Coordinates of C-alpha atoms (C1' of nucleotides) in Angstrom, one line a residue:
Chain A
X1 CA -14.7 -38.0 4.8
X2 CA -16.4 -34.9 5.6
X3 CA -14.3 -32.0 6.9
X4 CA -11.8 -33.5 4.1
X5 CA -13.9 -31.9 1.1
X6 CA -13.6 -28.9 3.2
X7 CA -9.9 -28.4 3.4
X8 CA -9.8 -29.5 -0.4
X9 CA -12.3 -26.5 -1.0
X10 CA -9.9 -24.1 1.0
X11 CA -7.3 -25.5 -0.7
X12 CA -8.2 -25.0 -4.4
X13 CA -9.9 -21.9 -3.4
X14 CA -6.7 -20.7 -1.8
X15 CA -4.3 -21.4 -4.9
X16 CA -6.9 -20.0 -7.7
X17 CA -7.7 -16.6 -5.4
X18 CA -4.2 -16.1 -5.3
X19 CA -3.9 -16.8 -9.4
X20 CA -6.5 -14.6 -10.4
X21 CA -7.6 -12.7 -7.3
X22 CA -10.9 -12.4 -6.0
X23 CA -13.0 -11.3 -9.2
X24 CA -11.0 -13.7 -11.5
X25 CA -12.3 -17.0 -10.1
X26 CA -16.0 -18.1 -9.9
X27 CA -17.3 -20.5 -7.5
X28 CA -18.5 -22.5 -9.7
X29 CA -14.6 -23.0 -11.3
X30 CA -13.3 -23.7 -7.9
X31 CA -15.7 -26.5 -7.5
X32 CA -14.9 -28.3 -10.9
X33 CA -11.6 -28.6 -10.0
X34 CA -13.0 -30.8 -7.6
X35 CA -15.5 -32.6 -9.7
X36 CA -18.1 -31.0 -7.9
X37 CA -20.9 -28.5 -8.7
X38 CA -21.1 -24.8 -6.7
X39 CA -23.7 -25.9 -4.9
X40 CA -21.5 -28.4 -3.0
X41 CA -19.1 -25.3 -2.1
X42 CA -22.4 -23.4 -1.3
X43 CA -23.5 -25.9 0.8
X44 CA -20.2 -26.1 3.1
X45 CA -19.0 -22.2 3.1
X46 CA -22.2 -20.7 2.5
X47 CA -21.1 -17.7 0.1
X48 CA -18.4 -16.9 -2.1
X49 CA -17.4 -14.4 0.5
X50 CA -17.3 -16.5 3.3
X51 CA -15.7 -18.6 1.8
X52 CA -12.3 -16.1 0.8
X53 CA -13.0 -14.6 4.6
X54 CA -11.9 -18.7 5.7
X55 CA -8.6 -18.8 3.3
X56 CA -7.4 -15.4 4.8
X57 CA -8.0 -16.9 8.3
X58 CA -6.5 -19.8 7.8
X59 CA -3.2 -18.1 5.8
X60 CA -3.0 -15.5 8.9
X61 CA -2.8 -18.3 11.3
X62 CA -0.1 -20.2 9.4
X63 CA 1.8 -17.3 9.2
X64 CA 1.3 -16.4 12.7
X65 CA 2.0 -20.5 13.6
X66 CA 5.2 -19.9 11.5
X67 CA 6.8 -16.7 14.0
X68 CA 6.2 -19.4 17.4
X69 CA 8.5 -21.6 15.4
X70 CA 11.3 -19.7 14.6
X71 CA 10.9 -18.1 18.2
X72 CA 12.0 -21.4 19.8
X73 CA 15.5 -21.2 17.7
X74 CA 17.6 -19.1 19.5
X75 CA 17.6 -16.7 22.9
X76 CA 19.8 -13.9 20.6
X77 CA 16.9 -11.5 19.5
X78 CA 19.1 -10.6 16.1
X79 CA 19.3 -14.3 15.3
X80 CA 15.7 -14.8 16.0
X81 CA 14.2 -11.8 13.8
X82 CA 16.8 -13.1 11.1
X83 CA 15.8 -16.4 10.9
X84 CA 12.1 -15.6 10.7
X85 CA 12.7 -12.7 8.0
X86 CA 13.8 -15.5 6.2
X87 CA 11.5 -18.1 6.9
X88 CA 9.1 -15.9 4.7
X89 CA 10.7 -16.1 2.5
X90 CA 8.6 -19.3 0.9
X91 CA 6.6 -19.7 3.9
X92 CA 4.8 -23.0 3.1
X93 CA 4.8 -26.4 1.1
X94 CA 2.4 -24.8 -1.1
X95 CA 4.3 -22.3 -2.8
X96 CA 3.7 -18.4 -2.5
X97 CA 0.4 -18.7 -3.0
X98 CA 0.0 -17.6 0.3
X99 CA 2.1 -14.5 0.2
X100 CA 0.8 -13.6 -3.4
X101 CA -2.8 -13.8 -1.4
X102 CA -1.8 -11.4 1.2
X103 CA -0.3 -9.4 -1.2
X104 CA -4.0 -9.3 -3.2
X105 CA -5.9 -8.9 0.3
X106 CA -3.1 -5.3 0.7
X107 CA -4.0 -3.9 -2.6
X108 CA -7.7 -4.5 -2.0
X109 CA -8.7 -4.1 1.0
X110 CA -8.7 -0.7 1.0
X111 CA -12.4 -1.0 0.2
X112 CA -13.3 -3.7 2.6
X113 CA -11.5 -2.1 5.1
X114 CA -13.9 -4.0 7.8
X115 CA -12.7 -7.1 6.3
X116 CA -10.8 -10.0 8.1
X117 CA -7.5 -9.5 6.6
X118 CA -6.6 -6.0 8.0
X119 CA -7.1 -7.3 11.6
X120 CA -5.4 -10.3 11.2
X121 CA -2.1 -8.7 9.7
X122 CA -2.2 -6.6 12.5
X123 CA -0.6 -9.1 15.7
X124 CA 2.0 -10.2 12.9
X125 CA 3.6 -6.6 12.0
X126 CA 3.2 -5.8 15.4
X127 CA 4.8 -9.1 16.5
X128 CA 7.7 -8.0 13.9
X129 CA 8.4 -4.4 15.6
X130 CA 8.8 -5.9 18.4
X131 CA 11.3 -9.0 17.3
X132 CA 13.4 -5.7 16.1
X133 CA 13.5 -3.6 18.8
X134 CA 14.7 -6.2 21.3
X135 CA 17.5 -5.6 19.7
X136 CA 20.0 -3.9 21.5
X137 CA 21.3 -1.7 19.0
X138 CA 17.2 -1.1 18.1
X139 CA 16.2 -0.5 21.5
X140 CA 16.0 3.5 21.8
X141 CA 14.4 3.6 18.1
X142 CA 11.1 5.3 17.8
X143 CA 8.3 2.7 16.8
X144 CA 7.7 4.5 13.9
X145 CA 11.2 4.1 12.5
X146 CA 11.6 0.2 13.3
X147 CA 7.9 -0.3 11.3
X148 CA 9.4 1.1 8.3
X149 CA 12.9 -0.6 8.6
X150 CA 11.0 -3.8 8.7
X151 CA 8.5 -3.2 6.4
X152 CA 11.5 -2.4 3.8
X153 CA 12.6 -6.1 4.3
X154 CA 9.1 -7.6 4.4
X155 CA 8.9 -5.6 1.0
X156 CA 11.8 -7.6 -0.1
X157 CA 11.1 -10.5 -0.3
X158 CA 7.3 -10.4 -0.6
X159 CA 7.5 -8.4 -3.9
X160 CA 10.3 -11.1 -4.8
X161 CA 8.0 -14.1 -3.8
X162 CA 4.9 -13.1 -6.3
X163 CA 7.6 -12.1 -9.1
X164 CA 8.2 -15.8 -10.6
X165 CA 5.9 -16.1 -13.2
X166 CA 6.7 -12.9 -14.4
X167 CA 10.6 -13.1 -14.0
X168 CA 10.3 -16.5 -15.6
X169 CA 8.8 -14.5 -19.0
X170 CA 10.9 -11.7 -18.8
X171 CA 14.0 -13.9 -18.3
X172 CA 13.7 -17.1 -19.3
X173 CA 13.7 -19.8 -17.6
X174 CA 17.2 -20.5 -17.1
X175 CA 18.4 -16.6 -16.4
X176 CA 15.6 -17.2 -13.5
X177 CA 17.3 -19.8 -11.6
X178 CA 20.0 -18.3 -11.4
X179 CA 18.4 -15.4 -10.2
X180 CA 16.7 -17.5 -7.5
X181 CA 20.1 -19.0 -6.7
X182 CA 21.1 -15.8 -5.8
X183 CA 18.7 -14.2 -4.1
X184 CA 19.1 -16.2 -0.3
X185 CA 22.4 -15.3 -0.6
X186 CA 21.8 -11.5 -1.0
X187 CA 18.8 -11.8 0.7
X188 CA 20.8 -12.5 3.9
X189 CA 23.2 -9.9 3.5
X190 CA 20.4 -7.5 3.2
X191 CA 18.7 -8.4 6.6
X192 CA 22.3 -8.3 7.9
X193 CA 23.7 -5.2 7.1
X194 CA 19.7 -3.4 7.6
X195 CA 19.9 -4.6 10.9
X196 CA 23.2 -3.8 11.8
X197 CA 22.7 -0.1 10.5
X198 CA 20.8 0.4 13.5
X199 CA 18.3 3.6 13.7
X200 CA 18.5 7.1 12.1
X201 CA 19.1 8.3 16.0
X202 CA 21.9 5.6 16.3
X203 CA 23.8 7.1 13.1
Chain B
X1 CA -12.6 18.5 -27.0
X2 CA -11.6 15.1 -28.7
X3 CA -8.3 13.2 -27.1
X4 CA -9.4 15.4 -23.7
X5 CA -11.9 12.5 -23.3
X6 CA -9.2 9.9 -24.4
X7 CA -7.1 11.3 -22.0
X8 CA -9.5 11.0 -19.0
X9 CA -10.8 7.7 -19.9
X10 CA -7.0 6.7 -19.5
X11 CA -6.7 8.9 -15.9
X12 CA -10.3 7.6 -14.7
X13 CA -9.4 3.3 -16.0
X14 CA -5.5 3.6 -14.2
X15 CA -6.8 4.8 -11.0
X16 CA -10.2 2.2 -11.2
X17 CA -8.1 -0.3 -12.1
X18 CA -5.2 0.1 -10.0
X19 CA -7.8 -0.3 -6.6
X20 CA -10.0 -2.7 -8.2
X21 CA -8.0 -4.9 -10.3
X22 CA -9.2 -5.9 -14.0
X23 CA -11.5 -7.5 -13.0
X24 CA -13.4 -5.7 -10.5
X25 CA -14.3 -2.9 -12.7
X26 CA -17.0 -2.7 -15.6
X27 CA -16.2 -0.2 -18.5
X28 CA -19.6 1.1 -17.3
X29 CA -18.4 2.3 -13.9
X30 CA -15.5 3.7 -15.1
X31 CA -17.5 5.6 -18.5
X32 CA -20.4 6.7 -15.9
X33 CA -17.0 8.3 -13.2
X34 CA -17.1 10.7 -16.7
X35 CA -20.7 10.9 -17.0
X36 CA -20.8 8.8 -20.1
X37 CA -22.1 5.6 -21.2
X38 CA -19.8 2.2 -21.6
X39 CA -20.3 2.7 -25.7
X40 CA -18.6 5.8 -25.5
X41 CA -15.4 4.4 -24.0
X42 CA -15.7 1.2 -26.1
X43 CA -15.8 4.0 -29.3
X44 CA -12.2 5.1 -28.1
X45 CA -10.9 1.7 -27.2
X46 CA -12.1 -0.5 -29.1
X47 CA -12.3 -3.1 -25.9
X48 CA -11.7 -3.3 -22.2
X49 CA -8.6 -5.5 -23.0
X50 CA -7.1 -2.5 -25.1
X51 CA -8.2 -0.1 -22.6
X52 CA -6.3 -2.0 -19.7
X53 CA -3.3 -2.3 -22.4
X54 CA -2.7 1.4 -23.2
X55 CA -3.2 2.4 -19.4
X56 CA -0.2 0.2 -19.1
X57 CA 1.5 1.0 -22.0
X58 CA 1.2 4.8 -20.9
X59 CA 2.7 3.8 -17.1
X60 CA 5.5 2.1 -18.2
X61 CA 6.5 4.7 -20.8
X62 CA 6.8 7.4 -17.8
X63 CA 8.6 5.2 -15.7
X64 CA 11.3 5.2 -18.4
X65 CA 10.8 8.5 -18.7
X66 CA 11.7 8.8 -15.3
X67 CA 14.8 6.9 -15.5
X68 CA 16.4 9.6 -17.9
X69 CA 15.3 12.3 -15.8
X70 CA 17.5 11.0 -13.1
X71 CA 20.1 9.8 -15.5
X72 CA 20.9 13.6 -15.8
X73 CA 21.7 14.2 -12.0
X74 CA 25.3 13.3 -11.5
X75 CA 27.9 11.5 -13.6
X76 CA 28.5 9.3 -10.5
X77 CA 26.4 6.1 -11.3
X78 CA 26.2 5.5 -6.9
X79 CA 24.5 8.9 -6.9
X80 CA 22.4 8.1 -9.9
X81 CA 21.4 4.9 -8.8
X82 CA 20.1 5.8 -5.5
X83 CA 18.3 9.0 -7.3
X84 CA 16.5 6.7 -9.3
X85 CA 16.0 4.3 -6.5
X86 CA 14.4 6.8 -4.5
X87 CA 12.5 8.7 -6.9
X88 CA 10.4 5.3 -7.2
X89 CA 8.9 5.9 -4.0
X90 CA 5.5 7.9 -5.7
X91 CA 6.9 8.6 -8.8
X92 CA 4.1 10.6 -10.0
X93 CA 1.6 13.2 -8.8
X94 CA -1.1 10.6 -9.5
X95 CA 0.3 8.8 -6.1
X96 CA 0.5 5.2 -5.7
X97 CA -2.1 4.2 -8.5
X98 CA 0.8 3.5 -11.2
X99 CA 3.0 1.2 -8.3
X100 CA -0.5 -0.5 -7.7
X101 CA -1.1 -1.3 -11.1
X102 CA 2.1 -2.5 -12.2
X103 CA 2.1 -4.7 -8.9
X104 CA -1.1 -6.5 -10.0
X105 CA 0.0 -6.8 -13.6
X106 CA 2.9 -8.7 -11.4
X107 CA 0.8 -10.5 -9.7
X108 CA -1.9 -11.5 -12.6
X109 CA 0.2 -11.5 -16.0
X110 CA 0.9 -15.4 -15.3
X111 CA -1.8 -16.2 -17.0
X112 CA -1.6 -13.5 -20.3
X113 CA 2.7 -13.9 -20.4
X114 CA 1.8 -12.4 -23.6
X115 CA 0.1 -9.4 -22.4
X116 CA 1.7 -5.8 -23.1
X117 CA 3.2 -5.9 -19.0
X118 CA 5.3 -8.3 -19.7
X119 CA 7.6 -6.8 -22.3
X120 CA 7.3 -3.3 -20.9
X121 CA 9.0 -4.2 -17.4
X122 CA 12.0 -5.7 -19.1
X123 CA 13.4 -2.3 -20.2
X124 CA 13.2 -1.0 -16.5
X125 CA 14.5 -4.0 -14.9
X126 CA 17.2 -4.0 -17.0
X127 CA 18.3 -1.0 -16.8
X128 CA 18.4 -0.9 -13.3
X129 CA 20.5 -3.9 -13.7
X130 CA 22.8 -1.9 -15.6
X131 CA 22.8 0.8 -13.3
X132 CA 23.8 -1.3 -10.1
X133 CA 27.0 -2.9 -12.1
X134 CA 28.1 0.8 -13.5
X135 CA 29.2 0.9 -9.7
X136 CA 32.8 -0.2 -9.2
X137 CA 32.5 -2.1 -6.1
X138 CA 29.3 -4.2 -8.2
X139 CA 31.4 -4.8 -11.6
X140 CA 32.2 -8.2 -11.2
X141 CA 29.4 -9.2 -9.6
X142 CA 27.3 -11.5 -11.7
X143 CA 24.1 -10.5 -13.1
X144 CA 21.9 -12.6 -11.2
X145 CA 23.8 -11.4 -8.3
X146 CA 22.9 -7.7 -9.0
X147 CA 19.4 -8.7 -9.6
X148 CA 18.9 -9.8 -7.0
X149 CA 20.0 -7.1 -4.9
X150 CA 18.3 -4.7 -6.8
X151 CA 15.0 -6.7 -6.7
X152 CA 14.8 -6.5 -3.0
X153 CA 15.5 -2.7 -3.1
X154 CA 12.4 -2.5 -5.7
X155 CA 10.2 -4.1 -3.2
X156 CA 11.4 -2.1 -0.2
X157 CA 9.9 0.3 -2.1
X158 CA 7.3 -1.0 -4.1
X159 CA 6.0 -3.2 -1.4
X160 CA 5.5 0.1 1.1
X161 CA 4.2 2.2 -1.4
X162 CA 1.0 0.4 -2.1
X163 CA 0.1 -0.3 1.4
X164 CA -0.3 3.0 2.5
X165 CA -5.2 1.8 2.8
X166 CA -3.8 -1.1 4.9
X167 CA -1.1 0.6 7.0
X168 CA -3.8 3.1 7.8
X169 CA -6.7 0.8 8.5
X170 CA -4.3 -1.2 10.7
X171 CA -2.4 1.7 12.9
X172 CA -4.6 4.8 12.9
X173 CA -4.0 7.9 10.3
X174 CA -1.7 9.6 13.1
X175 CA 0.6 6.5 13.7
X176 CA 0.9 6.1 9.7
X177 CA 1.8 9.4 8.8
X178 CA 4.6 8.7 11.6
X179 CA 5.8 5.7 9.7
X180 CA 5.6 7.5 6.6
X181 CA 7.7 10.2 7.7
X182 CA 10.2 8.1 9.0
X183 CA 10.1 5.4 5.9
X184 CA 12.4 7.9 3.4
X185 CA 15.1 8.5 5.9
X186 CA 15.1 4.7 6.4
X187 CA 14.7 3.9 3.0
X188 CA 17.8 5.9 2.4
X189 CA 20.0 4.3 4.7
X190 CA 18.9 0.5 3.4
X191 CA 20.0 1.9 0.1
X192 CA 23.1 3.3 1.3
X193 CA 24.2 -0.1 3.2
X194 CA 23.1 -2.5 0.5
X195 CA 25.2 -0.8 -2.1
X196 CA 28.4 -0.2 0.3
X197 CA 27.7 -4.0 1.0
X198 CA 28.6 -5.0 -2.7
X199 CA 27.9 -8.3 -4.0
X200 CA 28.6 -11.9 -2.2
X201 CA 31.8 -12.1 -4.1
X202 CA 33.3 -9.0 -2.2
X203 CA 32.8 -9.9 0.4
Chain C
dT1 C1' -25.1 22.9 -49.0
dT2 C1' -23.5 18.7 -48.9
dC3 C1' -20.7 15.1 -47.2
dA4 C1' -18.1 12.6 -44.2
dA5 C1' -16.2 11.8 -40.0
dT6 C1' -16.2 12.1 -34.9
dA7 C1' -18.3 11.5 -30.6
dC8 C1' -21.4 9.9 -28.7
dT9 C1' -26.5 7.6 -27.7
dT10 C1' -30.3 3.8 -27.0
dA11 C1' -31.6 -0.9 -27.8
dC12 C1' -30.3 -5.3 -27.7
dC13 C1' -27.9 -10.0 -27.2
dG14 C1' -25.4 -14.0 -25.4
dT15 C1' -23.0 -15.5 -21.6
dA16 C1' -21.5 -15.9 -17.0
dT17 C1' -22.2 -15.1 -12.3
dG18 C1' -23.7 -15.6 -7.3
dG19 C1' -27.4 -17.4 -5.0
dT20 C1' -32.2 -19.8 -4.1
dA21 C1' -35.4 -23.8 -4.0
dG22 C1' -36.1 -28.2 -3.8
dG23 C1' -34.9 -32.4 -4.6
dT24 C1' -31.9 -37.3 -3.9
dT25 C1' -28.8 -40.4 -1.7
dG26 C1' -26.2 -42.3 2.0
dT27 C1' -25.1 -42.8 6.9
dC28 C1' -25.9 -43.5 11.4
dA29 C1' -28.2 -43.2 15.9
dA30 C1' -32.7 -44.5 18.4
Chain D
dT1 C1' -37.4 -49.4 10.6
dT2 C1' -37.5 -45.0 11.0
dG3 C1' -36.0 -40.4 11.1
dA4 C1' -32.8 -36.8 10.9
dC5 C1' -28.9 -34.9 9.0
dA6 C1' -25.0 -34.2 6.0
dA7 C1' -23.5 -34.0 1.4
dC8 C1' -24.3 -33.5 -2.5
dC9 C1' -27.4 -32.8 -7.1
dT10 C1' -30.6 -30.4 -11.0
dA11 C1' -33.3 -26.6 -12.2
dC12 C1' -33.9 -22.1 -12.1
dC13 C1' -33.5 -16.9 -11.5
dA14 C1' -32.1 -12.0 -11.4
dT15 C1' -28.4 -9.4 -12.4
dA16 C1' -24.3 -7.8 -14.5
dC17 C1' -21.1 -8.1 -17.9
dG18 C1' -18.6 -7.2 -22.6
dG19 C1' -19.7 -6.4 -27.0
dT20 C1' -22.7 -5.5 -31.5
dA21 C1' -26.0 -2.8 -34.3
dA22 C1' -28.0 1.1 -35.5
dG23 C1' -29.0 5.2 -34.8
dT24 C1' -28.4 11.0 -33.7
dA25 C1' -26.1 15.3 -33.1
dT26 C1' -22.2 18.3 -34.1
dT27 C1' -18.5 19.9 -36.7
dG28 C1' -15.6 21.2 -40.2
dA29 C1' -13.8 20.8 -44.9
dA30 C1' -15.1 20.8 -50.2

DNA sequence: TTCAATACTTACCGTATGGTAGGTTGTCAA
DNA sequence: TTGACAACCTACCATACGGTAAGTATTGAA
């Protein structure tokens, strides 16, 4: 099938990017783990570029697909910014590589600040603010101070998400899963008692 | 003079690498920042791979460093903790560059679990570990408990501190600097009600 | 004054990379 | 049966990369 090649590119593209970042995988090593030559990936994404401009649109959409979802749970605002805060938290089938990508696409883009990613983060932190501040107890904050209490928990448990492999060598193996055991657990507590703190004007 | 060069070899590589990743920058752009020639820098180091190695080996030494320093503050290990916690967010004069660079080595070491990285954030994590159970309302908490509590603190921070390009791509210079006055404050208060809220066990 | 070491330089090399040019093959509508 | 297009391929190229080899200039101790 045609288009299915395609999503197999984006794919493979998608989890070695997020391995090795940008610089780290060639084009032509994205192909072979398809059996195919560059050329092939050349032919359907025209550039190396476009080609990592397609994976961060595609990501930005998932995520973006994955806040309409957990908007349809509940009418309570708390609940609802809750249970998307944690729904991040391993997004997708495939892993973090989509979160370890977005992390990549925030430490790089500083020099291709023209580049897709920036504008396509924007509607979801935005989209957060807002989940926060319907929250009673949020609703007098200033914007400013709701964007950084929710960026502190997006911090969370994105730093968390691209930390297995390393964990895993610090720790072991076993020490790990214990670790990941844990960390829902806390994890909730943390979005709990953040959230129920309220704003520095509410103190 | 001769470790002068050393010296700003190691300044010019951390902040390179820390916005480019390893990959994205040539010994020659970083020997020509200092008006020299890639041979020059390959006379100190011997190889990029070294290079990248000491600039880590030189970050995680004053991040331990740092630990100490705070260590002296107050005999109460709440207070100390929360120093410590908070004197994460830019550590150094240098600004983010060190947070960025230990967050790729977090996000590329999966592939060189051997690498110098690796063995350095141990120390630190553990430590912190330590710190967080030296707090009577966290001593019988189990370790992976604590980890994982102070894991999502680390990212709260981490996570913010190298975003600062994006933020400000995304929002505008004048709405970021808001956020970024308001992030401490906030920061503060997430510490404060994650380590009243004591591990799952107490609660 | 000599010698050796340090701090560089230019010249060069093999390899990998992104991309171009120009095929070949299969499919499917007219 | 033809013609056009998609989906690949091989061949090739210019560039950039990390690293080696072999110098040169400066300095400071014997």
């Amino acid at each position: 099938m045609a288009s299915d090649t395609r999503e197999q590119f984006l794919d493979t593209a998608e989890l070695l990017f997020s391995e090795r970042g940008f610089y780290g995988v060639s084009i032509a090593a994205i192909a072979s783990e398809l059996d195919l030559t560059k050329q092939a990936l050349l032919h359907h994404f025209g550039s190396k570029e476009k080609l990592y401009g397609e994976v961060l649109k595609r990501i930005s959409q998932q995520f973006v697909s994955l806040e309409s979802d957990s908007a349809s749970q509940s009418n309570d605002p708390e609940i609802r910014l809750k249970t998307y805060l944690i729904s991040l938290h391993t997004p997708f089938e495939r892993g973090a590589a989509p979160t370890r990508l977005l992390m990549r696409e925030l430490l790089d883009n500083k020099r291709r600040a023209d580049s897709a990613g920036t504008w396509y983060l924007k509607p979801f932190l935005e989209r957060l603010v807002d989940m926060i501040i319907a929250i009673p107890r949020w609703q007098n904050a200033p914007r400013a101070e709701a964007f950084a209490a929710i960026y502190q928990l997006l911090g969370a448990i994105n730093y968390y998400s691209i930390s297995q492999p390393t964990l895993t060598g610090i720790f072991g193996a076993d020490a790990y899963s214990e670790i990941d055991q844990a960390f829902p657990t806390q994890l909730e507590r943390l979005i709990d008692v953040a959230v129920a703190a309220g704003p520095k004007s509410t103190a």
